[in-house]
mmCIF file of C-alpha atoms in Angstrom:
data_model
loop_
_atom_site.group_PDB
_atom_site.id
_atom_site.type_symbol
_atom_site.label_atom_id
_atom_site.label_comp_id
_atom_site.label_asym_id
_atom_site.label_seq_id
_atom_site.Cartn_x
_atom_site.Cartn_y
_atom_site.Cartn_z
ATOM 1 C CA MET A 1 0.000 0.000 0.000
ATOM 2 C CA THR A 2 1.423 3.367 -1.005
ATOM 3 C CA ILE A 3 1.643 6.412 1.270
ATOM 4 C CA VAL A 4 -1.269 7.964 -0.640
ATOM 5 C CA GLU A 5 -3.394 4.786 -0.252
ATOM 6 C CA ARG A 6 -2.641 4.597 3.473
ATOM 7 C CA THR A 7 -3.632 8.226 3.819
ATOM 8 C CA ARG A 8 -6.936 7.581 2.051
ATOM 9 C CA GLU A 9 -7.652 4.611 4.324
ATOM 10 C CA GLN A 10 -7.007 6.808 7.381
ATOM 11 C CA VAL A 11 -9.354 9.494 6.048
ATOM 12 C CA ARG A 12 -12.124 6.903 5.419
ATOM 13 C CA ALA A 13 -11.649 5.429 8.886
ATOM 14 C CA ARG A 14 -11.897 8.819 10.628
ATOM 15 C CA PRO A 15 -15.349 9.543 12.144
ATOM 16 C CA ALA A 16 -17.359 12.107 10.251
ATOM 17 C CA SER A 17 -17.497 15.604 11.688
ATOM 18 C CA PRO A 18 -20.770 16.613 13.353
ATOM 19 C CA PRO A 19 -23.140 18.576 11.100
ATOM 20 C CA HIS A 20 -22.303 22.260 10.647
ATOM 21 C CA THR A 21 -18.954 21.834 12.437
ATOM 22 C CA PRO A 22 -16.218 23.491 10.417
ATOM 23 C CA ALA A 23 -13.194 21.381 9.663
ATOM 24 C CA PRO A 24 -10.081 22.320 11.629
ATOM 25 C CA PRO A 25 -7.833 24.757 9.790
ATOM 26 C CA HIS A 26 -4.986 23.314 7.821
ATOM 27 C CA PRO A 27 -1.792 23.776 9.823
ATOM 28 C CA GLN A 28 0.504 26.356 8.299
ATOM 29 C CA ALA A 29 4.065 25.472 7.491
ATOM 30 C CA PRO A 30 6.528 27.063 9.920
ATOM 31 C CA ALA A 31 7.915 30.365 8.746
ATOM 32 C CA ARG A 32 11.321 30.176 7.158
ATOM 33 C CA PRO A 33 13.960 31.658 9.476
ATOM 34 C CA GLU A 34 15.151 35.096 8.450
ATOM 35 C CA ALA A 35 18.537 35.062 6.766
ATOM 36 C CA PRO A 36 21.018 37.250 8.627
ATOM 37 C CA LEU A 37 22.967 40.108 7.159
ATOM 38 C CA GLN A 38 26.644 39.258 7.571
ATOM 39 C CA THR A 39 29.981 40.985 7.327
ATOM 40 C CA GLU A 40 33.580 40.833 8.516
ATOM 41 C CA TYR A 41 35.198 43.716 10.349
ATOM 42 C CA ARG A 42 38.985 44.056 10.265
ATOM 43 C CA PRO A 43 40.035 46.695 12.810
ATOM 44 C CA ARG A 44 43.201 48.668 12.204
ATOM 45 C CA HIS A 45 44.173 48.304 15.841
ATOM 46 C CA PRO A 46 44.410 45.433 18.346
ATOM 47 C CA LEU A 47 40.935 44.594 19.634
ATOM 48 C CA ASP A 48 39.910 42.686 22.734
ATOM 49 C CA LEU A 49 36.345 42.049 21.571
ATOM 50 C CA ARG A 50 35.034 40.693 24.847
ATOM 51 C CA ARG A 51 36.454 43.429 27.102
ATOM 52 C CA THR A 52 35.367 46.146 24.697
ATOM 53 C CA VAL A 53 31.808 45.075 23.862
ATOM 54 C CA MET A 54 30.731 43.214 26.998
ATOM 55 C CA PHE A 55 31.368 46.381 28.999
ATOM 56 C CA GLN A 56 27.886 47.374 27.820
ATOM 57 C CA ARG A 57 26.196 44.446 29.600
ATOM 58 C CA ARG A 58 24.240 45.371 32.717
ATOM 59 C CA GLY A 59 24.533 42.309 34.936
ATOM 60 C CA ALA A 60 24.881 38.613 34.145
ATOM 61 C CA ASN A 61 21.212 38.249 33.184
ATOM 62 C CA ASP A 62 20.860 41.377 31.075
ATOM 63 C CA PRO A 63 18.137 40.573 28.511
ATOM 64 C CA THR A 64 19.827 42.830 25.949
ATOM 65 C CA MET A 65 23.228 41.095 26.027
ATOM 66 C CA SER A 66 24.477 37.555 26.328
ATOM 67 C CA MET A 67 27.585 35.542 25.625
ATOM 68 C CA ALA A 68 27.293 31.947 24.437
ATOM 69 C CA GLY A 69 30.624 30.285 23.897
ATOM 70 C CA ALA A 70 32.688 32.658 21.783
ATOM 71 C CA VAL A 71 29.680 34.573 20.436
ATOM 72 C CA ILE A 72 28.534 37.920 21.861
ATOM 73 C CA TRP A 73 24.823 38.567 21.331
ATOM 74 C CA ARG A 74 23.321 42.037 21.570
ATOM 75 C CA ALA A 75 19.695 43.117 21.132
ATOM 76 C CA SER A 76 19.233 46.820 20.519
ATOM 77 C CA ARG A 77 16.793 49.386 19.248
ATOM 78 C CA THR A 78 18.156 51.227 16.217
ATOM 79 C CA PRO A 79 16.695 54.181 14.283
ATOM 80 C CA GLU A 80 15.466 51.593 11.744
ATOM 81 C CA GLY A 81 13.937 49.140 14.216
ATOM 82 C CA VAL A 82 14.997 46.361 16.552
ATOM 83 C CA ALA A 83 18.069 44.308 15.685
ATOM 84 C CA THR A 84 19.984 41.377 17.098
ATOM 85 C CA LEU A 85 23.723 41.386 16.517
ATOM 86 C CA ALA A 86 26.071 38.413 16.921
ATOM 87 C CA LEU A 87 29.826 39.055 17.078
ATOM 88 C CA THR A 88 32.621 36.493 16.999
ATOM 89 C CA ASP A 89 36.370 36.910 17.179
ATOM 90 C CA ALA A 90 37.482 34.790 14.237
ATOM 91 C CA GLY A 91 41.182 35.292 14.946
ATOM 92 C CA SER A 92 43.825 36.931 12.770
ATOM 93 C CA GLY A 93 42.299 40.331 13.474
ATOM 94 C CA VAL A 94 38.865 39.504 12.042
ATOM 95 C CA VAL A 95 35.492 40.017 13.720
ATOM 96 C CA ARG A 96 32.564 38.215 12.124
ATOM 97 C CA ALA A 97 29.190 39.881 12.505
ATOM 98 C CA ALA A 98 25.650 38.736 11.733
ATOM 99 C CA ALA A 99 22.453 40.710 12.314
ATOM 100 C CA TRP A 100 18.727 40.023 12.198
ATOM 101 C CA GLY A 101 15.652 42.238 12.348
ATOM 102 C CA GLN A 102 14.467 45.499 10.827
ATOM 103 C CA GLY A 103 17.504 47.340 12.150
ATOM 104 C CA ARG A 104 20.065 44.819 10.915
ATOM 105 C CA GLU A 105 21.624 47.142 8.308
ATOM 106 C CA TRP A 106 22.126 49.870 10.908
ATOM 107 C CA ALA A 107 23.541 47.364 13.400
ATOM 108 C CA ILE A 108 26.006 45.991 10.861
ATOM 109 C CA ALA A 109 27.073 49.487 9.799
ATOM 110 C CA HIS A 110 27.776 50.397 13.445
ATOM 111 C CA VAL A 111 29.863 47.326 14.317
ATOM 112 C CA PRO A 112 33.118 49.332 14.027
ATOM 113 C CA ASP A 113 31.838 51.996 16.448
ATOM 114 C CA LEU A 114 30.685 49.344 18.933
ATOM 115 C CA CYS A 115 34.173 47.855 18.707
ATOM 116 C CA GLY A 116 35.912 51.177 19.312
ATOM 117 C CA ALA A 117 36.899 52.225 15.791
ATOM 118 C CA ARG A 118 36.423 55.904 16.704
ATOM 119 C CA ASP A 119 38.390 55.566 19.937
ATOM 120 C CA ASP A 120 41.678 57.447 19.684
ATOM 121 C CA ALA A 121 44.384 56.868 22.288
ATOM 122 C CA THR A 122 46.863 59.168 20.567
ATOM 123 C CA GLY A 123 48.815 61.125 23.150
ATOM 124 C CA PHE A 124 47.712 58.973 26.073
ATOM 125 C CA ALA A 125 50.564 59.295 28.569
ATOM 126 C CA ALA A 126 50.285 55.927 30.283
ATOM 127 C CA GLU A 127 53.864 56.275 31.576
ATOM 128 C CA ARG A 128 52.787 58.898 34.124
ATOM 129 C CA HIS A 129 51.945 56.095 36.561
ATOM 130 C CA PRO A 130 53.615 52.651 36.625
ATOM 131 C CA LEU A 131 50.366 50.755 37.159
ATOM 132 C CA VAL A 132 48.594 52.551 34.321
ATOM 133 C CA ALA A 133 51.607 51.955 32.069
ATOM 134 C CA GLU A 134 51.625 48.244 32.899
ATOM 135 C CA LEU A 135 47.874 47.831 32.294
ATOM 136 C CA PHE A 136 48.052 49.766 29.024
ATOM 137 C CA ARG A 137 50.894 47.518 27.886
ATOM 138 C CA ARG A 138 49.052 44.334 28.910
ATOM 139 C CA MET A 139 45.702 45.294 27.315
ATOM 140 C CA PRO A 140 46.388 46.994 23.971
ATOM 141 C CA GLY A 141 43.057 45.710 22.658
ATOM 142 C CA LEU A 142 40.887 47.448 25.234
ATOM 143 C CA ARG A 143 38.890 50.018 23.267
ATOM 144 C CA LEU A 144 36.204 52.506 24.276
ATOM 145 C CA GLY A 145 33.228 51.565 22.126
ATOM 146 C CA ARG A 146 29.950 53.404 21.655
ATOM 147 C CA THR A 147 26.378 52.253 21.067
ATOM 148 C CA ASP A 148 24.910 55.558 19.788
ATOM 149 C CA GLY A 149 21.741 54.555 21.656
ATOM 150 C CA VAL A 150 21.438 57.785 23.625
ATOM 151 C CA PHE A 151 18.062 57.271 25.273
ATOM 152 C CA ASP A 152 18.683 53.603 26.088
ATOM 153 C CA ALA A 153 21.957 54.562 27.779
ATOM 154 C CA LEU A 154 20.255 57.390 29.640
ATOM 155 C CA ALA A 155 17.423 55.164 30.886
ATOM 156 C CA CYS A 156 19.897 52.498 31.982
ATOM 157 C CA ALA A 157 21.964 55.077 33.890
ATOM 158 C CA ILE A 158 18.855 56.393 35.649
ATOM 159 C CA PHE A 159 18.077 52.843 36.807
ATOM 160 C CA GLU A 160 21.484 52.782 38.505
ATOM 161 C CA GLN A 161 21.119 56.056 40.415
ATOM 162 C CA LYS A 162 21.716 55.719 44.178
ATOM 163 C CA VAL A 163 21.135 51.953 44.364
ATOM 164 C CA THR A 164 23.356 48.889 44.284
ATOM 165 C CA GLY A 165 24.222 47.321 40.966
ATOM 166 C CA MET A 166 22.292 44.213 42.027
ATOM 167 C CA GLN A 167 19.088 46.229 42.457
ATOM 168 C CA ALA A 168 19.530 48.203 39.250
ATOM 169 C CA PHE A 169 20.355 45.185 37.107
ATOM 170 C CA ALA A 170 17.389 43.217 38.453
ATOM 171 C CA ALA A 171 14.977 46.096 37.763
ATOM 172 C CA TRP A 172 16.450 46.579 34.274
ATOM 173 C CA ARG A 173 15.989 42.882 33.527
ATOM 174 C CA ARG A 174 12.362 42.847 34.695
ATOM 175 C CA ILE A 175 11.295 46.011 32.883
ATOM 176 C CA VAL A 176 13.047 45.269 29.585
ATOM 177 C CA SER A 177 11.857 41.649 29.567
ATOM 178 C CA ALA A 178 8.247 42.722 30.200
ATOM 179 C CA PHE A 179 8.003 45.887 28.102
ATOM 180 C CA GLY A 180 10.794 45.612 25.555
ATOM 181 C CA GLU A 181 10.561 43.988 22.131
ATOM 182 C CA THR A 182 11.506 40.364 21.537
ATOM 183 C CA ALA A 183 14.888 40.111 19.870
ATOM 184 C CA PRO A 184 14.803 38.608 16.366
ATOM 185 C CA GLY A 185 17.084 35.820 15.239
ATOM 186 C CA PRO A 186 18.337 32.571 16.788
ATOM 187 C CA THR A 187 19.362 34.014 20.158
ATOM 188 C CA PRO A 188 20.842 31.496 22.629
ATOM 189 C CA ARG A 189 18.174 32.423 25.203
ATOM 190 C CA PRO A 190 15.141 34.727 25.147
ATOM 191 C CA MET A 191 16.391 38.288 24.675
ATOM 192 C CA ALA A 192 14.749 41.669 24.265
ATOM 193 C CA ALA A 193 15.561 45.160 23.064
ATOM 194 C CA PRO A 194 14.633 48.050 25.359
ATOM 195 C CA PRO A 195 11.299 49.812 24.836
ATOM 196 C CA ASP A 196 11.151 52.715 22.414
ATOM 197 C CA ILE A 197 10.800 56.211 23.837
ATOM 198 C CA ASP A 198 6.998 56.051 23.836
ATOM 199 C CA GLY A 199 7.191 52.636 25.476
ATOM 200 C CA TRP A 200 9.277 53.976 28.359
ATOM 201 C CA ARG A 201 6.731 56.735 28.926
ATOM 202 C CA ASP A 202 3.763 54.350 28.943
ATOM 203 C CA ILE A 203 5.026 51.822 31.517
ATOM 204 C CA PRO A 204 2.432 51.812 34.348
ATOM 205 C CA SER A 205 3.404 52.805 37.879
ATOM 206 C CA TRP A 206 2.624 49.376 39.313
ATOM 207 C CA ALA A 207 5.097 47.769 36.891
ATOM 208 C CA TRP A 208 7.944 49.968 38.091
ATOM 209 C CA HIS A 209 7.102 49.071 41.686
ATOM 210 C CA ARG A 210 6.902 45.366 40.911
ATOM 211 C CA ALA A 211 10.250 45.523 39.115
ATOM 212 C CA GLY A 212 11.877 46.931 42.253
ATOM 213 C CA LEU A 213 12.773 50.399 40.976
ATOM 214 C CA GLU A 214 12.370 53.264 43.417
ATOM 215 C CA PRO A 215 9.843 56.008 42.542
ATOM 216 C CA PRO A 216 12.475 58.775 42.078
ATOM 217 C CA GLN A 217 14.189 56.737 39.346
ATOM 218 C CA SER A 218 11.011 55.569 37.612
ATOM 219 C CA LYS A 219 9.576 59.099 37.577
ATOM 220 C CA THR A 220 12.826 60.428 36.126
ATOM 221 C CA VAL A 221 12.746 57.875 33.291
ATOM 222 C CA VAL A 222 9.137 58.770 32.465
ATOM 223 C CA ARG A 223 9.832 62.529 32.579
ATOM 224 C CA ALA A 224 12.859 62.100 30.336
ATOM 225 C CA ALA A 225 10.817 59.981 27.892
ATOM 226 C CA ARG A 226 8.275 62.795 27.527
ATOM 227 C CA ARG A 227 11.078 64.888 26.049
ATOM 228 C CA GLY A 228 13.072 61.934 24.788
ATOM 229 C CA ARG A 229 13.318 62.803 21.111
ATOM 230 C CA SER A 230 14.373 66.392 21.772
ATOM 231 C CA ILE A 231 16.949 65.185 24.310
ATOM 232 C CA VAL A 232 18.414 62.750 21.779
ATOM 233 C CA ARG A 233 18.574 65.426 19.069
ATOM 234 C CA ALA A 234 20.276 67.877 21.414
ATOM 235 C CA VAL A 235 22.844 65.321 22.580
ATOM 236 C CA GLU A 236 23.635 64.279 19.004
ATOM 237 C CA ALA A 237 24.103 67.939 18.059
ATOM 238 C CA ALA A 238 26.346 68.705 21.041
ATOM 239 C CA GLY A 239 29.957 69.251 20.121
ATOM 240 C CA ASP A 240 31.741 67.801 23.156
ATOM 241 C CA GLY A 241 31.266 66.222 26.567
ATOM 242 C CA GLU A 242 30.641 69.532 28.314
ATOM 243 C CA ALA A 243 27.898 70.367 25.834
ATOM 244 C CA VAL A 244 26.308 66.955 26.372
ATOM 245 C CA ASP A 245 26.438 67.552 30.121
ATOM 246 C CA ARG A 246 24.619 70.852 29.713
ATOM 247 C CA VAL A 247 21.841 69.140 27.776
ATOM 248 C CA LEU A 248 21.399 66.253 30.191
ATOM 249 C CA VAL A 249 21.775 67.940 33.581
ATOM 250 C CA SER A 250 19.157 70.498 32.564
ATOM 251 C CA GLN A 251 16.596 67.690 32.837
ATOM 252 C CA PRO A 252 14.903 67.057 36.211
ATOM 253 C CA GLY A 253 16.475 64.187 38.136
ATOM 254 C CA ILE A 254 19.573 63.956 35.937
ATOM 255 C CA GLY A 255 22.885 65.016 37.455
ATOM 256 C CA PRO A 256 26.586 64.792 36.529
ATOM 257 C CA TRP A 257 26.866 61.090 37.402
ATOM 258 C CA THR A 258 23.978 60.075 35.120
ATOM 259 C CA SER A 259 25.257 62.311 32.338
ATOM 260 C CA ALA A 260 28.751 60.823 32.547
ATOM 261 C CA GLU A 261 27.423 57.263 32.473
ATOM 262 C CA THR A 262 25.339 58.111 29.393
ATOM 263 C CA ARG A 263 28.334 59.668 27.652
ATOM 264 C CA ILE A 264 30.475 56.624 28.422
ATOM 265 C CA ARG A 265 28.046 54.024 27.041
ATOM 266 C CA ALA A 266 26.365 55.829 24.180
ATOM 267 C CA LEU A 267 29.222 58.045 22.964
ATOM 268 C CA GLY A 268 32.393 56.275 24.095
ATOM 269 C CA ASP A 269 33.590 59.498 25.741
ATOM 270 C CA PRO A 270 37.271 58.974 26.704
ATOM 271 C CA ASP A 271 37.234 61.741 29.335
ATOM 272 C CA ALA A 272 33.924 61.132 31.166
ATOM 273 C CA VAL A 273 34.249 60.602 34.928
ATOM 274 C CA SER A 274 31.259 59.460 36.991
ATOM 275 C CA VAL A 275 31.624 61.884 39.875
ATOM 276 C CA GLY A 276 29.366 60.902 42.760
ATOM 277 C CA ASP A 277 29.782 57.154 42.323
ATOM 278 C CA PHE A 278 29.667 55.213 45.581
ATOM 279 C CA HIS A 279 32.836 53.184 44.878
ATOM 280 C CA LEU A 280 34.740 54.853 42.038
ATOM 281 C CA ALA A 281 36.728 57.455 43.988
ATOM 282 C CA HIS A 282 37.747 54.828 46.552
ATOM 283 C CA GLU A 283 38.945 52.446 43.839
ATOM 284 C CA VAL A 284 40.857 55.091 41.872
ATOM 285 C CA GLY A 285 42.465 56.413 45.055
ATOM 286 C CA TYR A 286 43.519 52.936 46.138
ATOM 287 C CA ALA A 287 44.939 52.088 42.692
ATOM 288 C CA LEU A 288 46.831 55.325 42.046
ATOM 289 C CA ALA A 289 47.745 56.493 45.567
ATOM 290 C CA GLY A 290 47.376 53.447 47.797
ATOM 291 C CA ALA A 291 44.510 54.921 49.826
ATOM 292 C CA ARG A 292 40.870 55.720 49.255
ATOM 293 C CA THR A 293 39.921 59.290 48.479
ATOM 294 C CA ASP A 294 36.861 61.427 47.705
ATOM 295 C CA ASP A 295 35.672 62.857 44.381
ATOM 296 C CA ASP A 296 37.957 65.898 44.567
ATOM 297 C CA GLY A 297 40.915 63.664 45.348
ATOM 298 C CA MET A 298 40.015 61.351 42.452
ATOM 299 C CA LEU A 299 39.829 64.249 39.995
ATOM 300 C CA ALA A 300 43.223 65.495 41.195
ATOM 301 C CA LEU A 301 44.736 62.035 40.689
ATOM 302 C CA LEU A 302 43.255 61.788 37.183
ATOM 303 C CA GLU A 303 44.241 65.306 36.143
ATOM 304 C CA PRO A 304 47.505 64.202 34.411
ATOM 305 C CA TRP A 305 45.325 62.318 31.900
ATOM 306 C CA SER A 306 42.844 65.128 31.232
ATOM 307 C CA GLY A 307 41.028 64.264 28.029
ATOM 308 C CA GLN A 308 41.622 60.535 28.588
ATOM 309 C CA ARG A 309 40.427 60.026 32.174
ATOM 310 C CA GLN A 310 37.825 57.394 31.303
ATOM 311 C CA ARG A 311 40.563 55.334 29.667
ATOM 312 C CA VAL A 312 42.469 55.251 32.951
ATOM 313 C CA ILE A 313 39.345 54.235 34.865
ATOM 314 C CA ARG A 314 38.550 51.472 32.362
ATOM 315 C CA LEU A 315 42.089 50.124 32.495
ATOM 316 C CA LEU A 316 42.011 49.990 36.291
ATOM 317 C CA ALA A 317 38.658 48.178 36.258
ATOM 318 C CA ALA A 318 39.662 45.716 33.529
ATOM 319 C CA GLY A 319 42.913 45.025 35.365
ATOM 320 C CA GLY A 320 40.988 43.939 38.450
ATOM 321 C CA VAL A 321 42.490 46.617 40.712
ATOM 322 C CA ARG A 322 40.194 46.644 43.744
ATOM 323 C CA GLU A 323 40.404 47.986 47.254
ATOM 324 C CA PRO A 324 40.215 45.047 49.710
ATOM 325 C CA ARG A 325 36.770 44.729 51.275
ATOM 326 C CA LYS A 326 36.704 45.457 55.003
ATOM 327 C CA ALA A 327 32.995 45.063 55.701
ATOM 328 C CA PRO A 328 30.140 42.783 54.694
ATOM 329 C CA ARG A 329 28.364 43.568 51.458
ATOM 330 C CA LEU A 330 25.427 45.920 51.726
ATOM 331 C CA HIS A 331 22.149 44.021 51.820
ATOM 332 C CA PRO A 332 19.833 46.054 49.583
ATOM 333 C CA GLU A 333 16.363 46.850 50.845
ATOM 334 C CA ASP A 334 13.529 45.480 48.723
ATOM 335 C CA HIS A 335 10.689 48.005 48.745
ATOM 336 C CA ARG A 336 8.288 45.934 46.618
ATOM 337 C CA ASP A 337 6.448 44.536 49.621
ATOM 338 C CA ARG A 338 5.673 47.965 51.068
#
């Protein structure tokens, strides 16, 4: 009996459908997976892909970034739509990139910027401190990349205001997973791009509370989203870091720390310093002077590298220079049950 004959026998043996009962719809064939847009990027400088790009990840469970084996996955919102980008160090100075989604062409075009192509270390006087010189020698591939996602970087920085990283990363994960857009492509785990500007503005108050973000931060994100497009245009038109600061700190709830963090992530600013950070001054003081200091002391220590201060900070962090802990970790308060 042929396959067709067996099929006919099965159809004849199947009980008739009740009168006036429509037959079940014919199952549709699964959609063909979208073919990625692919390219190879050959930087003109040494590149440590992982240290450069994974700096943008906000916690181990960030829904916008993941690393599976040797592949870095990033979901982002571009001016042309959501995109998923996969980056692999193929060796011999080659980075392979593949992108899916409406924004894939933009994502592919911006791979060099994400990998630090616009970062210029010319004139960086690493020799002014032996530790900085040693770290600069050991990590020639550490670049300061940029995402050009101004509002996403701003929202992420607001999440991190005056709370522990653990609290901020958890709230970021919950909000983006619930209100972001599902990342296209064969991601290694479910991933999402952040909401668009209107999406940030429309998140209900109960969702912020359930995510664990304090009201001052959630209200600041929503206020910023109401003027989000004008903020982005003004930042993109600003000529330097000071001009960007003037744009951002003019917004309610946004101070120098939040502005600096936005400049670092979105624009790859080599001179931005996050003044007001709970740990940064202590760490810089310990690394460069052997003792913790305050913000004024940190700025004095970094002054010899004016114009390249963020590069020093990134080198110290990537080199694992940390002040020894002398007290138990802070146990963050969870306000969601209030």
